[in-house]
Amino acid sequence: MTETIPRPPLSACLFGVPGANLNLGVGALRAATLSGLLAREPAADVTVFDDGWGQRRGHTFVAGSPVPISLAGARHSRRYHRPESYLNMRISAALGGLGNAGLARIDAADVVLDVSGGDSFSDIYGEHRFRTVAWPKRLALLRRRPLVLLPQTYGPFRSARFRAEAAALVRGATMAWARDPESFAALADLLGPDLDPARHRQGVDVAFGLEPRVPDEPAYQRLTGWFEAASGPVAGINVSGLITRPEGRSRFGIAGDPHRVATRLCERLLDQSDTRVIIVPHVLTPNGTDDDRVASERLYAALAVRYGDRVALSPAGLDPHQTKWVIARTSWLCGMRMHATIAALSAGVPAAVVAYSDKARGVFTSVGQRRHVADARRLPDDDLLGALWESWTDRASSAAELALRTPVAVGRAAAQMDEFVAVARAERNRRGAVGAR
């Protein structure tokens, strides 16, 4: 009788999700990836590399229940003496490891997953951010670990040098996925004749697979009480601290004032007697230049004086799962953060996005909603308001379309997760076969 040798737990590392507790879009990428992986491999040893310090324990949620994970600091930092520094990891690798705990976790991984914050594999945010995104990919390839680039945006690249470096990293990856048709076209252009349909794939943003989760008390009672207080439609409003500040409008070439447009939109919605509005922040960086909370509280205060409890502000402290739960209960969402709108679309909720870059266009196209992309770079206030109002009035048609398209996108998110896990399982089996010789 042949004895069955038990397989060791699968080991995985996840990069590209720093600040997930502050940016709920990045948090959604992290949470959806971890819940998908651990649902398929409950015993997996998963390490999330974040912008903290040292080795720590953390948790994620799978089917609503907390599951332990490991956290490891990793930074493109000038503190070269710190083991969290990518350069320290690189030097440690050249010298046999030197007991660097982060490097040891990479070496132990059956797969290194990297999502680049969804849209940060580019040089448009500056060289420092490009280096931060490139470092984990370099380390994974240096240590000869299978690297899977999760569905993301590739480019744009202004520098020929950075573009060439990015192309080399993508060529070295075991798999590279794009999150929509336009992102895949950019990936194909980056790779040129090296595009391999078996390795270079078009998928969907992993956040399409994010599970909603009921908020904790007392937020749950307060929210359910508000949602159930009346039967009319509820419009969700996500107002961004990034493009509602003067410096943000200047940086991205915004044609008008999105905060003023959001205020006018809410007033127009609330002047319909049966409509209510809930404001949903998505980036929470206290004292940060792109904090949604400040802009949201400002909007709420302006509206509550006139409309009272027909206006609500989503409570602080909700995680990406819980924020999706809130958004899923709206009738329509106007979002200035792309992942706020993905939370809506993936729940079958009609949405419009106030876009400040091209990244949202591909995601909306992937579920047949491109007409609901309102480009704030070219639309002055009146035209932007008109585009958003048209989206609101078209919500029944959009809901019918999403009823057909959203399950397909969610199914694709699940299918691609199967493929990510398959890469890890294949490497685990290969290692096991080598060790058994």
mmCIF file of N, CA, C and O in Angstrom, residues 244-292:
data_model
loop_
_atom_site.group_PDB
_atom_site.id
_atom_site.type_symbol
_atom_site.label_atom_id
_atom_site.label_comp_id
_atom_site.label_asym_id
_atom_site.label_seq_id
_atom_site.Cartn_x
_atom_site.Cartn_y
_atom_site.Cartn_z
ATOM 1 N N THR A 244 -11.368 67.414 -5.264
ATOM 2 C CA THR A 244 -12.208 68.539 -4.843
ATOM 3 C C THR A 244 -11.376 69.652 -4.218
ATOM 4 O O THR A 244 -11.898 70.720 -3.930
ATOM 5 N N ARG A 245 -10.087 69.403 -4.000
ATOM 6 C CA ARG A 245 -9.184 70.443 -3.499
ATOM 7 C C ARG A 245 -8.557 71.187 -4.680
ATOM 8 O O ARG A 245 -8.328 70.585 -5.741
ATOM 9 N N PRO A 246 -8.252 72.459 -4.518
ATOM 10 C CA PRO A 246 -7.683 73.230 -5.634
ATOM 11 C C PRO A 246 -6.420 72.611 -6.220
ATOM 12 O O PRO A 246 -6.254 72.569 -7.441
ATOM 13 N N GLU A 247 -5.523 72.095 -5.347
ATOM 14 C CA GLU A 247 -4.287 71.505 -5.863
ATOM 15 C C GLU A 247 -4.547 70.229 -6.650
ATOM 16 O O GLU A 247 -3.852 69.935 -7.630
ATOM 17 N N GLY A 248 -5.557 69.472 -6.234
ATOM 18 C CA GLY A 248 -5.921 68.272 -6.981
ATOM 19 C C GLY A 248 -6.533 68.594 -8.325
ATOM 20 O O GLY A 248 -6.236 67.947 -9.330
ATOM 21 N N ARG A 249 -7.385 69.613 -8.342
ATOM 22 C CA ARG A 249 -7.988 70.018 -9.613
ATOM 23 C C ARG A 249 -6.917 70.483 -10.586
ATOM 24 O O ARG A 249 -6.971 70.185 -11.786
ATOM 25 N N SER A 250 -5.928 71.198 -10.066
ATOM 26 C CA SER A 250 -4.836 71.678 -10.925
ATOM 27 C C SER A 250 -3.967 70.518 -11.414
ATOM 28 O O SER A 250 -3.604 70.459 -12.593
ATOM 29 N N ARG A 251 -3.669 69.595 -10.519
ATOM 30 C CA ARG A 251 -2.793 68.467 -10.863
ATOM 31 C C ARG A 251 -3.364 67.619 -11.983
ATOM 32 O O ARG A 251 -2.647 67.183 -12.874
ATOM 33 N N PHE A 252 -4.671 67.376 -11.936
ATOM 34 C CA PHE A 252 -5.288 66.483 -12.918
ATOM 35 C C PHE A 252 -5.990 67.219 -14.050
ATOM 36 O O PHE A 252 -6.620 66.588 -14.894
ATOM 37 N N GLY A 253 -5.914 68.527 -14.057
ATOM 38 C CA GLY A 253 -6.517 69.287 -15.142
ATOM 39 C C GLY A 253 -8.028 69.241 -15.137
ATOM 40 O O GLY A 253 -8.668 69.132 -16.197
ATOM 41 N N ILE A 254 -8.631 69.319 -13.937
ATOM 42 C CA ILE A 254 -10.084 69.251 -13.818
ATOM 43 C C ILE A 254 -10.700 70.546 -14.361
ATOM 44 O O ILE A 254 -10.259 71.653 -14.037
ATOM 45 N N ALA A 255 -11.737 70.391 -15.166
ATOM 46 C CA ALA A 255 -12.316 71.543 -15.869
ATOM 47 C C ALA A 255 -13.105 72.468 -14.946
ATOM 48 O O ALA A 255 -13.156 73.677 -15.167
ATOM 49 N N GLY A 256 -13.739 71.907 -13.937
ATOM 50 C CA GLY A 256 -14.583 72.720 -13.066
ATOM 51 C C GLY A 256 -14.323 72.452 -11.603
ATOM 52 O O GLY A 256 -13.181 72.259 -11.177
ATOM 53 N N ASP A 257 -15.383 72.404 -10.817
ATOM 54 C CA ASP A 257 -15.288 72.190 -9.376
ATOM 55 C C ASP A 257 -16.181 71.006 -8.993
ATOM 56 O O ASP A 257 -17.394 71.164 -8.815
ATOM 57 N N PRO A 258 -15.612 69.791 -8.876
ATOM 58 C CA PRO A 258 -16.435 68.605 -8.587
ATOM 59 C C PRO A 258 -17.208 68.701 -7.278
ATOM 60 O O PRO A 258 -18.297 68.127 -7.171
ATOM 61 N N HIS A 259 -16.676 69.398 -6.274
ATOM 62 C CA HIS A 259 -17.418 69.508 -5.019
ATOM 63 C C HIS A 259 -18.679 70.337 -5.220
ATOM 64 O O HIS A 259 -19.748 69.990 -4.703
ATOM 65 N N ARG A 260 -18.566 71.414 -5.972
ATOM 66 C CA ARG A 260 -19.750 72.229 -6.258
ATOM 67 C C ARG A 260 -20.770 71.423 -7.061
ATOM 68 O O ARG A 260 -21.980 71.502 -6.807
ATOM 69 N N VAL A 261 -20.282 70.620 -7.997
ATOM 70 C CA VAL A 261 -21.182 69.779 -8.789
ATOM 71 C C VAL A 261 -21.868 68.754 -7.892
ATOM 72 O O VAL A 261 -23.080 68.502 -8.023
ATOM 73 N N ALA A 262 -21.117 68.151 -6.970
ATOM 74 C CA ALA A 262 -21.715 67.172 -6.049
ATOM 75 C C ALA A 262 -22.805 67.821 -5.208
ATOM 76 O O ALA A 262 -23.867 67.219 -4.972
ATOM 77 N N THR A 263 -22.558 69.032 -4.748
ATOM 78 C CA THR A 263 -23.562 69.741 -3.948
ATOM 79 C C THR A 263 -24.817 70.008 -4.778
ATOM 80 O O THR A 263 -25.952 69.762 -4.323
ATOM 81 N N ARG A 264 -24.644 70.487 -5.980
ATOM 82 C CA ARG A 264 -25.787 70.766 -6.851
ATOM 83 C C ARG A 264 -26.548 69.480 -7.193
ATOM 84 O O ARG A 264 -27.787 69.466 -7.232
ATOM 85 N N LEU A 265 -25.800 68.397 -7.419
ATOM 86 C CA LEU A 265 -26.436 67.113 -7.722
ATOM 87 C C LEU A 265 -27.290 66.654 -6.536
ATOM 88 O O LEU A 265 -28.449 66.241 -6.713
ATOM 89 N N CYS A 266 -26.728 66.725 -5.332
ATOM 90 C CA CYS A 266 -27.478 66.296 -4.152
ATOM 91 C C CYS A 266 -28.727 67.143 -3.940
ATOM 92 O O CYS A 266 -29.801 66.623 -3.603
ATOM 93 N N GLU A 267 -28.599 68.444 -4.131
ATOM 94 C CA GLU A 267 -29.771 69.320 -3.975
ATOM 95 C C GLU A 267 -30.851 68.962 -4.984
ATOM 96 O O GLU A 267 -32.050 68.917 -4.642
ATOM 97 N N ARG A 268 -30.432 68.672 -6.185
ATOM 98 C CA ARG A 268 -31.415 68.310 -7.217
ATOM 99 C C ARG A 268 -32.079 66.978 -6.887
ATOM 100 O O ARG A 268 -33.285 66.808 -7.070
ATOM 101 N N LEU A 269 -31.291 66.036 -6.368
ATOM 102 C CA LEU A 269 -31.848 64.744 -5.968
ATOM 103 C C LEU A 269 -32.814 64.905 -4.801
ATOM 104 O O LEU A 269 -33.909 64.323 -4.790
ATOM 105 N N LEU A 270 -32.421 65.683 -3.811
ATOM 106 C CA LEU A 270 -33.223 65.815 -2.601
ATOM 107 C C LEU A 270 -34.460 66.675 -2.809
ATOM 108 O O LEU A 270 -35.422 66.592 -2.021
ATOM 109 N N ASP A 271 -34.445 67.475 -3.841
ATOM 110 C CA ASP A 271 -35.649 68.252 -4.149
ATOM 111 C C ASP A 271 -36.750 67.368 -4.732
ATOM 112 O O ASP A 271 -37.894 67.818 -4.856
ATOM 113 N N GLN A 272 -36.392 66.133 -5.098
ATOM 114 C CA GLN A 272 -37.414 65.121 -5.402
ATOM 115 C C GLN A 272 -37.882 64.566 -4.061
ATOM 116 O O GLN A 272 -37.073 64.019 -3.308
ATOM 117 N N SER A 273 -39.130 64.644 -3.776
ATOM 118 C CA SER A 273 -39.610 64.437 -2.408
ATOM 119 C C SER A 273 -39.300 63.069 -1.823
ATOM 120 O O SER A 273 -39.194 62.927 -0.605
ATOM 121 N N ASP A 274 -39.150 62.040 -2.658
ATOM 122 C CA ASP A 274 -38.979 60.700 -2.101
ATOM 123 C C ASP A 274 -37.529 60.210 -2.135
ATOM 124 O O ASP A 274 -37.245 59.080 -1.722
ATOM 125 N N THR A 275 -36.595 61.022 -2.595
ATOM 126 C CA THR A 275 -35.216 60.584 -2.724
ATOM 127 C C THR A 275 -34.396 60.985 -1.498
ATOM 128 O O THR A 275 -34.563 62.082 -0.959
ATOM 129 N N ARG A 276 -33.521 60.077 -1.047
ATOM 130 C CA ARG A 276 -32.584 60.366 0.035
ATOM 131 C C ARG A 276 -31.162 60.165 -0.463
ATOM 132 O O ARG A 276 -30.928 59.531 -1.503
ATOM 133 N N VAL A 277 -30.208 60.683 0.288
ATOM 134 C CA VAL A 277 -28.795 60.643 -0.109
ATOM 135 C C VAL A 277 -27.952 60.139 1.058
ATOM 136 O O VAL A 277 -28.138 60.585 2.199
ATOM 137 N N ILE A 278 -27.046 59.225 0.776
ATOM 138 C CA ILE A 278 -26.037 58.825 1.754
ATOM 139 C C ILE A 278 -24.661 59.090 1.159
ATOM 140 O O ILE A 278 -24.378 58.740 0.009
ATOM 141 N N ILE A 279 -23.816 59.764 1.917
ATOM 142 C CA ILE A 279 -22.472 60.143 1.486
ATOM 143 C C ILE A 279 -21.499 59.094 2.005
ATOM 144 O O ILE A 279 -21.488 58.772 3.199
ATOM 145 N N VAL A 280 -20.666 58.558 1.101
ATOM 146 C CA VAL A 280 -19.813 57.408 1.438
ATOM 147 C C VAL A 280 -18.347 57.741 1.145
ATOM 148 O O VAL A 280 -17.896 57.662 0.007
ATOM 149 N N PRO A 281 -17.554 58.114 2.156
ATOM 150 C CA PRO A 281 -16.121 58.332 1.945
ATOM 151 C C PRO A 281 -15.421 57.017 1.597
ATOM 152 O O PRO A 281 -15.854 55.936 2.022
ATOM 153 N N HIS A 282 -14.312 57.098 0.843
ATOM 154 C CA HIS A 282 -13.606 55.884 0.456
ATOM 155 C C HIS A 282 -12.101 55.945 0.705
ATOM 156 O O HIS A 282 -11.434 54.909 0.668
ATOM 157 N N VAL A 283 -11.567 57.128 0.917
ATOM 158 C CA VAL A 283 -10.166 57.276 1.316
ATOM 159 C C VAL A 283 -10.153 58.098 2.600
ATOM 160 O O VAL A 283 -10.701 59.199 2.650
ATOM 161 N N LEU A 284 -9.538 57.540 3.638
ATOM 162 C CA LEU A 284 -9.615 58.122 4.980
ATOM 163 C C LEU A 284 -8.207 58.354 5.497
ATOM 164 O O LEU A 284 -7.622 57.497 6.166
ATOM 165 N N THR A 285 -7.640 59.489 5.169
ATOM 166 C CA THR A 285 -6.265 59.802 5.570
ATOM 167 C C THR A 285 -6.286 61.075 6.399
ATOM 168 O O THR A 285 -6.183 62.176 5.846
ATOM 169 N N PRO A 286 -6.431 60.964 7.714
ATOM 170 C CA PRO A 286 -6.497 62.160 8.554
ATOM 171 C C PRO A 286 -5.327 63.101 8.287
ATOM 172 O O PRO A 286 -4.167 62.680 8.272
ATOM 173 N N ASN A 287 -5.667 64.348 8.036
ATOM 174 C CA ASN A 287 -4.682 65.384 7.722
ATOM 175 C C ASN A 287 -4.000 65.178 6.372
ATOM 176 O O ASN A 287 -3.045 65.888 6.043
ATOM 177 N N GLY A 288 -4.466 64.221 5.600
ATOM 178 C CA GLY A 288 -3.889 63.970 4.291
ATOM 179 C C GLY A 288 -4.487 64.899 3.242
ATOM 180 O O GLY A 288 -5.569 65.461 3.427
ATOM 181 N N THR A 289 -3.775 65.046 2.140
ATOM 182 C CA THR A 289 -4.237 65.959 1.094
ATOM 183 C C THR A 289 -5.382 65.387 0.268
ATOM 184 O O THR A 289 -6.017 66.126 -0.488
ATOM 185 N N ASP A 290 -5.642 64.082 0.397
ATOM 186 C CA ASP A 290 -6.696 63.474 -0.421
ATOM 187 C C ASP A 290 -7.774 62.819 0.420
ATOM 188 O O ASP A 290 -8.484 61.933 -0.033
ATOM 189 N N ASP A 291 -7.926 63.261 1.670
ATOM 190 C CA ASP A 291 -8.878 62.658 2.592
ATOM 191 C C ASP A 291 -10.321 62.932 2.161
ATOM 192 O O ASP A 291 -10.734 64.084 2.023
ATOM 193 N N ASP A 292 -11.083 61.868 1.937
ATOM 194 C CA ASP A 292 -12.490 62.016 1.553
ATOM 195 C C ASP A 292 -13.356 62.478 2.723
ATOM 196 O O ASP A 292 -14.423 63.063 2.515
#
